[in-house]
Coordinates of N, CA and C in Angstrom, one line a residue:
M1 N 49.3 -20.7 -15.0 CA 48.1 -21.5 -14.4 C 47.1 -20.5 -14.1
D2 N 46.2 -20.9 -14.4 CA 45.0 -20.1 -13.9 C 44.2 -20.5 -12.8
L3 N 43.8 -19.6 -11.9 CA 43.4 -20.0 -10.3 C 42.8 -21.4 -10.2
I4 N 41.6 -21.9 -11.1 CA 41.0 -23.1 -10.8 C 42.1 -23.9 -11.1
E5 N 43.0 -24.0 -12.2 CA 43.9 -25.0 -12.3 C 44.7 -24.9 -11.2
Q6 N 45.0 -24.1 -10.3 CA 46.2 -23.9 -9.2 C 45.2 -25.1 -8.0
V7 N 44.0 -24.4 -7.8 CA 42.8 -25.1 -6.9 C 42.8 -26.9 -7.4
K8 N 42.6 -26.9 -8.5 CA 42.8 -28.7 -8.8 C 44.0 -29.1 -8.4
S9 N 45.2 -28.4 -8.6 CA 46.5 -29.1 -8.4 C 46.7 -29.3 -7.2
K10 N 46.3 -28.3 -6.3 CA 46.2 -28.3 -4.6 C 45.6 -29.5 -4.2
L11 N 44.2 -30.0 -4.7 CA 43.3 -30.9 -4.6 C 44.1 -32.1 -4.5
I12 N 44.5 -32.3 -5.7 CA 45.2 -33.6 -6.6 C 46.4 -33.9 -5.3
E13 N 46.9 -32.9 -5.1 CA 48.6 -33.0 -4.0 C 47.8 -33.6 -2.8
Y14 N 46.7 -33.1 -2.3 CA 46.4 -33.3 -0.9 C 45.5 -34.9 -0.9
D15 N 44.8 -34.8 -2.1 CA 44.1 -36.0 -1.8 C 45.0 -37.4 -2.3
K16 N 46.1 -37.0 -2.6 CA 47.0 -37.8 -3.4 C 46.8 -38.9 -4.0
K17 N 46.5 -40.0 -3.9 CA 46.2 -41.4 -4.3 C 44.7 -41.7 -4.3
D18 N 43.7 -41.0 -3.8 CA 42.6 -41.2 -3.7 C 41.7 -40.8 -5.0
I19 N 42.0 -41.5 -6.0 CA 41.5 -41.2 -7.1 C 39.9 -41.0 -7.1
A20 N 39.4 -42.0 -6.4 CA 37.7 -41.7 -6.5 C 37.4 -40.5 -5.8
R21 N 38.1 -40.0 -5.1 CA 37.9 -38.7 -4.1 C 38.2 -37.4 -5.3
I22 N 39.2 -37.7 -5.9 CA 39.6 -36.7 -6.8 C 38.6 -36.8 -8.2
G23 N 38.0 -37.6 -8.3 CA 37.1 -37.9 -9.7 C 35.8 -37.1 -9.2
H24 N 35.6 -37.6 -8.2 CA 34.2 -37.0 -7.6 C 34.4 -35.5 -7.7
A25 N 35.3 -35.1 -7.1 CA 35.7 -33.7 -6.9 C 35.4 -32.9 -8.2
M26 N 36.1 -33.4 -9.4 CA 36.2 -33.0 -10.6 C 35.0 -32.7 -11.2
R27 N 34.1 -34.3 -11.2 CA 32.6 -34.1 -12.2 C 31.6 -33.3 -11.2
V28 N 32.0 -32.8 -9.7 CA 30.8 -32.1 -8.8 C 31.1 -30.4 -9.9
H29 N 32.7 -30.4 -9.9 CA 33.2 -29.1 -10.6 C 32.7 -29.2 -11.8
S30 N 32.7 -30.0 -12.6 CA 31.9 -29.6 -13.9 C 30.7 -29.3 -13.9
F31 N 29.9 -30.0 -13.4 CA 28.2 -29.5 -13.1 C 28.2 -28.4 -12.8
A32 N 28.9 -28.1 -11.5 CA 28.9 -26.6 -10.7 C 28.9 -25.8 -11.7
R33 N 30.0 -25.5 -12.2 CA 30.4 -24.7 -13.2 C 29.2 -24.4 -14.6
F34 N 28.7 -25.7 -15.0 CA 27.8 -25.8 -16.0 C 26.8 -25.0 -15.9
I35 N 26.2 -25.5 -14.5 CA 25.0 -24.6 -13.8 C 25.0 -23.2 -13.8
A36 N 26.2 -22.9 -13.2 CA 26.7 -21.4 -12.5 C 26.7 -21.0 -14.2
E37 N 27.2 -21.1 -15.2 CA 27.1 -20.5 -16.4 C 25.9 -20.4 -17.0
A38 N 25.0 -21.5 -17.2 CA 23.9 -21.6 -17.6 C 22.9 -20.9 -16.9
E39 N 22.9 -20.7 -15.8 CA 22.1 -19.7 -14.7 C 22.2 -18.2 -14.7
G40 N 23.5 -18.1 -15.8 CA 23.8 -16.7 -15.7 C 24.6 -15.9 -14.8
L41 N 25.1 -16.7 -13.7 CA 26.2 -16.1 -12.8 C 27.2 -15.2 -13.2
D42 N 27.5 -14.2 -12.4 CA 28.6 -13.3 -12.9 C 30.4 -14.2 -12.7
A43 N 31.3 -13.8 -13.1 CA 32.4 -14.5 -13.5 C 32.9 -14.8 -11.9
E44 N 32.9 -13.8 -11.0 CA 33.4 -13.6 -9.6 C 32.4 -14.8 -9.0
T45 N 31.3 -15.0 -8.8 CA 30.5 -16.1 -8.2 C 30.9 -17.3 -8.8
C46 N 31.0 -17.2 -10.1 CA 31.1 -18.6 -10.8 C 32.4 -19.1 -10.1
Q47 N 33.5 -18.4 -10.3 CA 34.6 -18.7 -9.8 C 34.5 -19.1 -8.2
V48 N 34.0 -18.7 -7.3 CA 33.6 -19.2 -5.9 C 33.0 -20.5 -5.9
I49 N 32.1 -20.9 -7.0 CA 31.2 -22.0 -7.1 C 32.2 -23.4 -7.3
E50 N 33.2 -22.5 -8.4 CA 33.9 -23.9 -8.9 C 35.3 -24.3 -7.8
I51 N 35.6 -23.6 -7.2 CA 36.2 -23.9 -5.8 C 35.7 -24.2 -5.1
A52 N 34.4 -24.0 -4.4 CA 34.0 -24.7 -3.7 C 33.4 -26.2 -4.0
A53 N 33.1 -26.3 -5.4 CA 32.8 -27.3 -5.6 C 34.0 -28.6 -5.7
L54 N 35.6 -28.1 -6.0 CA 36.3 -28.7 -6.3 C 36.9 -29.0 -4.7
L55 N 36.8 -28.6 -3.8 CA 37.2 -28.6 -2.4 C 36.0 -29.3 -1.4
H56 N 34.5 -29.1 -1.9 CA 33.4 -29.5 -1.1 C 33.9 -30.6 0.2
D57 N 34.7 -31.7 -0.6 CA 34.8 -32.9 -0.1 C 36.2 -32.9 0.8
I58 N 36.8 -31.9 0.7 CA 38.2 -31.7 1.4 C 38.5 -32.2 2.8
G59 N 37.4 -32.6 3.7 CA 37.5 -32.6 5.1 C 37.4 -34.1 5.3
I60 N 37.3 -35.0 4.2 CA 36.6 -36.5 4.7 C 37.8 -37.1 5.4
H61 N 39.0 -36.8 4.4 CA 40.3 -37.6 5.2 C 40.4 -37.5 6.6
A62 N 40.2 -36.0 6.8 CA 40.5 -35.4 8.1 C 39.4 -36.4 9.3
A63 N 38.2 -35.9 9.0 CA 37.0 -36.8 9.5 C 37.5 -37.9 9.9
I64 N 38.0 -38.9 9.0 CA 38.2 -40.1 9.0 C 38.8 -40.6 10.1
E65 N 40.2 -39.5 9.6 CA 41.3 -39.6 10.8 C 40.7 -39.3 12.3
K66 N 40.2 -38.1 12.9 CA 39.9 -37.8 13.8 C 38.7 -38.2 14.8
Y67 N 37.6 -39.0 13.7 CA 36.7 -39.1 14.5 C 36.3 -40.6 13.9
G68 N 37.0 -41.2 12.9 CA 36.6 -42.6 12.3 C 35.3 -42.5 11.8
S69 N 35.2 -41.7 11.0 CA 33.9 -41.4 10.4 C 33.9 -40.3 9.3
K70 N 33.2 -40.5 8.3 CA 33.4 -39.6 7.4 C 31.8 -38.7 7.1
D71 N 30.9 -38.9 8.4 CA 29.7 -38.5 8.3 C 30.0 -37.0 8.1
W72 N 28.7 -36.5 7.2 CA 28.5 -35.2 6.9 C 29.2 -34.3 7.9
K73 N 28.3 -34.4 9.2 CA 28.9 -33.1 9.7 C 30.4 -32.9 10.2
Y74 N 31.3 -34.1 10.2 CA 32.6 -33.8 10.2 C 33.2 -33.5 9.3
Q75 N 32.8 -33.7 8.1 CA 33.3 -33.1 6.6 C 33.1 -31.7 6.7
E76 N 31.8 -31.4 7.2 CA 31.3 -29.8 7.3 C 32.2 -28.9 8.2
Q77 N 32.6 -30.0 9.3 CA 33.6 -29.1 10.4 C 34.8 -29.0 9.9
E78 N 35.2 -30.0 9.4 CA 36.9 -30.1 8.8 C 37.4 -29.2 7.6
G79 N 36.3 -29.4 6.7 CA 36.8 -29.1 5.4 C 37.3 -27.7 5.4
P80 N 36.5 -26.7 5.6 CA 37.1 -25.1 6.0 C 38.3 -25.1 6.1
V81 N 38.7 -25.5 7.4 CA 39.9 -25.5 8.1 C 41.0 -25.8 6.8
I82 N 41.2 -27.0 6.3 CA 42.0 -27.3 5.0 C 41.8 -26.4 4.0
A83 N 40.7 -26.5 3.7 CA 40.2 -25.4 2.4 C 41.2 -24.2 2.8
R84 N 40.7 -23.6 3.6 CA 41.9 -22.2 4.4 C 43.1 -22.5 3.7
E85 N 43.8 -23.5 4.6 CA 45.0 -24.0 4.4 C 45.7 -23.9 2.9
L86 N 44.5 -24.7 2.0 CA 44.9 -25.2 0.8 C 45.0 -23.7 -0.1
L87 N 44.1 -22.9 0.2 CA 43.9 -21.6 -0.7 C 44.8 -20.4 0.1
S88 N 45.6 -20.6 0.8 CA 46.7 -19.5 1.5 C 47.5 -19.2 0.7
N89 N 48.1 -20.1 -0.2 CA 49.1 -19.2 -1.2 C 48.6 -19.3 -2.6
I90 N 47.2 -19.3 -2.9 CA 46.7 -18.8 -4.0 C 46.1 -17.3 -3.9
D91 N 46.2 -16.6 -5.1 CA 45.6 -15.4 -5.5 C 44.3 -15.2 -5.6
I92 N 43.6 -15.2 -4.3 CA 42.2 -15.5 -4.1 C 42.1 -14.2 -3.1
S93 N 40.9 -13.4 -3.1 CA 40.3 -12.4 -2.2 C 40.1 -13.2 -1.2
E94 N 40.1 -12.5 0.0 CA 39.6 -12.9 1.5 C 38.2 -13.2 1.5
K95 N 37.5 -12.3 0.9 CA 35.7 -12.4 1.0 C 35.6 -13.9 0.0
A96 N 36.1 -13.8 -1.2 CA 36.2 -15.2 -2.0 C 36.5 -16.4 -1.4
K97 N 37.4 -16.6 -0.2 CA 38.1 -17.7 0.5 C 37.2 -17.8 1.6
E98 N 36.8 -16.4 2.5 CA 35.5 -17.2 3.2 C 34.3 -17.5 2.6
R99 N 33.9 -17.0 1.9 CA 32.6 -17.8 1.0 C 32.7 -19.2 0.8
V100 N 33.9 -19.4 0.1 CA 34.4 -21.0 -0.4 C 34.2 -21.8 0.9
C101 N 34.8 -21.1 2.0 CA 34.7 -22.0 3.3 C 33.2 -22.3 3.7
Y102 N 32.7 -21.0 3.7 CA 31.3 -21.3 4.1 C 30.6 -22.1 3.5
L103 N 30.7 -22.2 2.0 CA 30.1 -23.0 0.9 C 30.4 -24.7 1.6
I104 N 31.5 -24.8 1.9 CA 32.0 -26.2 2.1 C 31.4 -26.8 3.4
S105 N 31.2 -25.4 4.4 CA 30.7 -26.1 5.9 C 29.4 -26.1 5.5
K106 N 28.5 -25.9 4.5 CA 27.0 -26.2 4.4 C 26.8 -27.4 3.7
H107 N 27.8 -27.8 2.7 CA 27.6 -28.4 1.5 C 26.7 -29.7 1.7
H108 N 26.2 -30.0 2.7 CA 25.5 -31.6 3.4 C 24.2 -31.3 4.1
T109 N 24.3 -29.5 4.4 CA 23.0 -29.0 4.9 C 21.9 -28.7 4.2
Y110 N 20.9 -29.5 3.8 CA 20.2 -29.1 2.9 C 18.5 -28.0 3.1
N111 N 18.7 -27.5 4.4 CA 17.6 -26.7 4.9 C 18.3 -25.1 4.8
N112 N 17.2 -24.3 4.6 CA 17.8 -22.9 4.8 C 19.1 -22.7 3.7
I113 N 18.8 -23.1 2.2 CA 19.7 -22.7 1.3 C 19.3 -21.0 0.9
E114 N 20.1 -20.4 1.0 CA 20.0 -19.0 1.0 C 20.2 -18.4 -0.1
S115 N 21.0 -19.2 -0.9 CA 21.7 -18.2 -1.8 C 21.9 -19.3 -3.2
L116 N 22.0 -18.8 -4.2 CA 22.1 -19.4 -5.4 C 23.6 -20.1 -5.7
D117 N 24.4 -19.7 -4.9 CA 25.8 -20.4 -4.9 C 25.7 -21.7 -4.3
Y118 N 25.2 -21.3 -3.1 CA 25.1 -22.7 -2.2 C 24.3 -23.4 -2.8
Q119 N 22.9 -23.3 -3.5 CA 22.1 -24.1 -4.1 C 22.6 -24.9 -5.3
I120 N 23.5 -24.3 -6.0 CA 24.4 -24.6 -7.1 C 25.2 -25.7 -6.7
L121 N 26.0 -25.7 -5.7 CA 26.7 -26.5 -5.0 C 26.3 -28.1 -4.7
I122 N 24.9 -27.7 -3.9 CA 24.0 -28.8 -3.5 C 23.7 -29.6 -4.8
E123 N 23.2 -28.7 -5.9 CA 22.7 -29.3 -6.9 C 23.6 -30.4 -7.6
A124 N 24.9 -29.7 -8.1 CA 25.9 -30.4 -8.7 C 26.5 -31.6 -8.0
D125 N 26.9 -31.3 -6.3 CA 27.1 -32.7 -5.4 C 26.0 -33.8 -5.7
N126 N 24.6 -33.4 -5.9 CA 23.8 -34.5 -5.7 C 23.4 -35.2 -7.3
I127 N 23.7 -34.5 -8.6 CA 23.4 -34.8 -9.5 C 24.7 -35.7 -9.8
V128 N 26.0 -36.0 -9.3 CA 27.2 -36.7 -9.1 C 26.5 -38.1 -8.5
K129 N 26.3 -37.9 -7.3 CA 25.9 -38.6 -6.1 C 24.7 -39.3 -6.7
I130 N 23.9 -39.2 -7.4 CA 22.8 -40.0 -8.1 C 23.4 -41.0 -8.8
G131 N 24.3 -40.6 -9.4 CA 24.8 -41.8 -10.5 C 25.8 -42.7 -9.7
D132 N 26.7 -42.1 -9.0 CA 27.6 -43.1 -8.3 C 27.1 -43.9 -7.3
E133 N 25.9 -43.3 -6.6 CA 25.4 -44.4 -5.6 C 24.4 -45.2 -6.1
G134 N 23.6 -45.0 -7.4 CA 22.5 -45.6 -8.1 C 21.5 -45.6 -7.2
Y135 N 20.9 -44.2 -7.0 CA 19.8 -44.0 -6.7 C 18.8 -44.8 -7.2
T136 N 17.6 -44.8 -6.7 CA 16.4 -45.5 -7.2 C 15.4 -44.4 -8.0
E137 N 15.0 -44.7 -8.6 CA 13.9 -43.5 -9.2 C 13.2 -42.7 -8.5
K138 N 12.6 -43.6 -7.5 CA 11.8 -42.7 -6.7 C 12.4 -41.7 -6.0
I139 N 13.9 -42.3 -5.2 CA 14.7 -41.1 -4.4 C 15.4 -39.9 -5.5
V140 N 15.2 -40.5 -6.7 CA 15.9 -39.5 -7.5 C 14.5 -38.3 -7.7
K141 N 13.3 -38.7 -7.9 CA 12.3 -38.1 -8.0 C 12.2 -36.8 -6.7
D142 N 12.1 -37.9 -5.4 CA 11.8 -37.1 -4.0 C 13.4 -35.8 -4.6
L143 N 14.3 -36.1 -4.3 CA 15.2 -35.3 -4.5 C 14.9 -34.1 -5.4
L144 N 14.3 -34.4 -6.8 CA 14.2 -33.4 -7.6 C 13.0 -32.6 -6.9
E145 N 11.9 -32.9 -6.2 CA 10.8 -32.5 -5.7 C 11.6 -31.7 -4.6
R146 N 12.4 -32.0 -3.8 CA 12.7 -31.3 -2.6 C 14.2 -30.4 -2.7
L147 N 15.0 -30.7 -3.6 CA 16.0 -30.2 -3.2 C 16.5 -29.3 -4.5
I148 N 16.2 -29.7 -5.9 CA 16.6 -28.9 -7.1 C 15.6 -27.7 -7.3
R149 N 16.4 -26.6 -7.4 CA 15.6 -25.4 -7.5 C 16.1 -24.7 -9.2
T150 N 17.0 -24.9 -9.8 CA 17.6 -24.3 -10.9 C 16.9 -24.9 -12.4
E151 N 16.6 -24.1 -13.1 CA 15.8 -25.0 -14.3 C 17.2 -25.8 -14.9
T152 N 18.4 -25.7 -14.7 CA 19.7 -26.3 -15.4 C 19.8 -27.6 -14.5
G153 N 19.6 -27.2 -13.5 CA 19.8 -28.6 -12.5 C 18.7 -29.8 -12.8
T154 N 17.4 -29.3 -12.8 CA 16.2 -29.8 -13.1 C 16.2 -30.4 -14.6
M155 N 16.8 -29.8 -15.7 CA 17.1 -30.6 -16.8 C 18.2 -31.6 -16.7
L156 N 19.3 -31.3 -16.0 CA 20.3 -32.4 -16.0 C 19.8 -33.7 -15.5
I157 N 19.0 -33.3 -14.2 CA 18.6 -34.9 -13.5 C 17.6 -35.3 -14.4
N158 N 16.4 -34.4 -15.2 CA 15.5 -35.6 -15.6 C 16.2 -35.8 -17.0
Q159 N 17.1 -35.3 -17.6 CA 18.0 -36.1 -19.2 C 18.7 -37.2 -18.6
F160 N 19.2 -37.3 -17.4 CA 20.3 -38.2 -17.0 C 19.6 -39.2 -16.6
Y161 N 18.5 -39.3 -15.5 CA 17.6 -40.0 -14.9 C 16.7 -40.6 -14.5
L162 N 16.0 -39.6 -15.2 CA 14.0 -39.8 -15.6 C 13.7 -40.0 -16.8

Protein backbone atom coordinates (compact mmCIF):
# COMPACT_ATOMS: atom_id res chain seq x y z
CA MET A 1 0.00 0.00 0.00
CA ASP A 2 1.46 3.37 -0.96
CA LEU A 3 1.93 6.22 1.50
CA ILE A 4 -1.23 8.14 0.61
CA GLU A 5 -3.37 5.01 0.87
CA GLN A 6 -1.83 4.32 4.30
CA VAL A 7 -2.80 7.82 5.44
CA LYS A 8 -6.33 7.32 4.10
CA SER A 9 -6.57 4.08 6.08
CA LYS A 10 -5.40 5.85 9.25
CA LEU A 11 -7.95 8.63 8.67
CA ILE A 12 -10.79 6.16 8.20
CA GLU A 13 -9.75 4.16 11.23
CA TYR A 14 -9.53 7.31 13.36
CA ASP A 15 -12.81 8.91 12.23
CA LYS A 16 -14.60 5.55 12.35
CA LYS A 17 -18.24 6.03 11.35
CA ASP A 18 -18.09 9.77 10.71
CA ILE A 19 -18.67 9.37 6.99
CA ALA A 20 -19.34 13.08 6.50
CA ARG A 21 -15.93 14.01 7.95
CA ILE A 22 -14.18 11.26 5.99
CA GLY A 23 -15.95 12.30 2.78
CA HIS A 24 -14.97 15.93 3.32
CA ALA A 25 -11.32 14.96 3.82
CA MET A 26 -11.34 12.79 0.69
CA ARG A 27 -12.82 15.59 -1.42
CA VAL A 28 -10.34 18.16 -0.06
CA HIS A 29 -7.54 15.69 -0.80
CA SER A 30 -8.75 15.23 -4.37
CA PHE A 31 -8.86 18.96 -5.08
CA ALA A 32 -5.56 19.62 -3.31
CA ARG A 33 -3.85 16.96 -5.40
CA PHE A 34 -5.44 18.30 -8.59
CA ILE A 35 -4.38 21.89 -7.84
CA ALA A 36 -0.85 20.90 -6.75
CA GLU A 37 -0.25 18.85 -9.90
CA ALA A 38 -1.80 21.48 -12.19
CA GLU A 39 0.37 24.17 -10.59
CA GLY A 40 3.46 22.05 -11.32
CA LEU A 41 4.65 21.29 -7.79
CA ASP A 42 7.31 18.64 -7.27
CA ALA A 43 6.35 15.15 -6.08
CA GLU A 44 7.58 15.63 -2.51
CA THR A 45 5.59 18.83 -2.02
CA CYS A 46 2.52 17.24 -3.62
CA GLN A 47 2.77 14.37 -1.16
CA VAL A 48 2.91 16.75 1.82
CA ILE A 49 -0.11 18.64 0.48
CA GLU A 50 -2.04 15.41 -0.03
CA ILE A 51 -1.35 14.19 3.50
CA ALA A 52 -2.20 17.57 5.04
CA ALA A 53 -5.43 17.67 3.03
CA LEU A 54 -6.44 14.22 4.26
CA LEU A 55 -5.69 15.09 7.88
CA HIS A 56 -6.53 18.80 7.98
CA ASP A 57 -9.68 18.36 10.12
CA ILE A 58 -8.36 15.48 12.24
CA GLY A 59 -8.58 17.63 15.38
CA ILE A 60 -12.34 18.17 15.25
CA HIS A 61 -13.34 15.23 17.45
CA ALA A 62 -10.70 16.11 20.07
CA ALA A 63 -11.79 19.77 19.99
CA ILE A 64 -15.40 18.81 20.63
CA GLU A 65 -14.39 16.41 23.38
CA LYS A 66 -12.01 18.83 25.13
CA TYR A 67 -13.72 22.17 24.54
CA GLY A 68 -17.28 21.31 23.54
CA SER A 69 -16.64 23.13 20.26
CA LYS A 70 -15.30 22.46 16.80
CA ASP A 71 -14.18 26.08 16.53
CA TRP A 72 -11.28 26.52 14.11
CA LYS A 73 -8.78 27.58 16.78
CA TYR A 74 -9.32 24.29 18.64
CA GLN A 75 -9.03 22.26 15.44
CA GLU A 76 -5.73 23.95 14.64
CA GLN A 77 -4.52 23.31 18.18
CA GLU A 78 -5.54 19.65 18.48
CA GLY A 79 -4.99 18.49 14.90
CA PRO A 80 -1.18 18.40 14.77
CA VAL A 81 -0.91 16.26 17.90
CA ILE A 82 -3.26 13.65 16.46
CA ALA A 83 -1.66 13.84 13.01
CA ARG A 84 1.79 13.16 14.51
CA GLU A 85 0.40 10.11 16.27
CA LEU A 86 -1.31 8.82 13.10
CA LEU A 87 1.87 9.34 11.07
CA SER A 88 4.17 7.77 13.66
CA ASN A 89 4.17 4.31 12.06
CA ILE A 90 4.20 5.50 8.46
CA ASP A 91 7.40 5.82 6.43
CA ILE A 92 7.53 9.58 6.04
CA SER A 93 10.46 11.89 6.70
CA GLU A 94 10.48 13.97 9.86
CA LYS A 95 10.68 17.12 7.70
CA ALA A 96 7.55 16.13 5.76
CA LYS A 97 5.73 15.17 8.97
CA GLU A 98 6.55 18.56 10.52
CA ARG A 99 5.34 20.39 7.42
CA VAL A 100 2.06 18.41 7.41
CA CYS A 101 1.54 19.30 11.08
CA TYR A 102 2.34 22.95 10.41
CA LEU A 103 -0.21 23.09 7.59
CA ILE A 104 -2.85 21.44 9.78
CA SER A 105 -2.11 24.00 12.51
CA LYS A 106 -2.82 26.84 10.05
CA HIS A 107 -5.59 25.49 7.81
CA HIS A 108 -8.15 28.04 9.05
CA THR A 109 -5.70 30.93 9.37
CA TYR A 110 -6.14 33.01 6.24
CA ASN A 111 -3.67 35.83 6.85
CA ASN A 112 0.04 35.59 6.11
CA ILE A 113 -0.23 32.60 3.76
CA GLU A 114 3.46 32.39 2.96
CA SER A 115 3.80 29.33 0.76
CA LEU A 116 2.16 27.55 -2.14
CA ASP A 117 1.49 24.33 -0.20
CA TYR A 118 -0.35 26.35 2.46
CA GLN A 119 -2.25 28.28 -0.24
CA ILE A 120 -3.34 25.08 -1.99
CA LEU A 121 -4.64 23.50 1.23
CA ILE A 122 -6.70 26.63 1.97
CA GLU A 123 -8.07 26.70 -1.58
CA ALA A 124 -8.98 23.00 -1.70
CA ASP A 125 -10.74 23.18 1.67
CA ASN A 126 -12.71 26.24 0.60
CA ILE A 127 -13.67 24.77 -2.78
CA VAL A 128 -15.29 21.89 -0.91
CA LYS A 129 -16.84 24.13 1.78
CA ILE A 130 -18.49 26.36 -0.81
CA GLY A 131 -20.47 23.40 -2.09
CA ASP A 132 -21.05 21.76 1.29
CA GLU A 133 -22.29 24.92 2.97
CA GLY A 134 -24.13 26.42 0.01
CA TYR A 135 -22.39 29.78 0.03
CA THR A 136 -24.12 32.60 -1.83
CA GLU A 137 -22.61 33.91 -5.05
CA LYS A 138 -21.61 37.08 -3.18
CA ILE A 139 -19.64 35.07 -0.59
CA VAL A 140 -18.03 32.99 -3.35
CA LYS A 141 -16.93 36.12 -5.20
CA ASP A 142 -15.53 37.57 -1.97
CA LEU A 143 -13.58 34.34 -1.28
CA LEU A 144 -12.28 34.34 -4.83
CA GLU A 145 -11.07 37.92 -4.50
CA ARG A 146 -9.63 37.65 -0.98
CA LEU A 147 -8.31 34.12 -0.75
CA ILE A 148 -7.81 32.28 -4.03
CA ARG A 149 -4.43 32.87 -5.66
CA THR A 150 -3.67 29.92 -7.94
CA GLU A 151 -4.81 29.79 -11.54
CA THR A 152 -6.19 26.30 -10.98
CA GLY A 153 -8.16 27.25 -7.85
CA THR A 154 -9.58 30.29 -9.64
CA MET A 155 -10.59 28.17 -12.62
CA LEU A 156 -12.29 25.55 -10.42
CA ILE A 157 -14.31 28.09 -8.46
CA ASN A 158 -15.38 29.89 -11.62
CA GLN A 159 -16.40 26.63 -13.30
CA PHE A 160 -18.22 25.20 -10.29
CA TYR A 161 -19.83 28.17 -8.65
CA LEU A 162 -19.88 31.30 -10.83
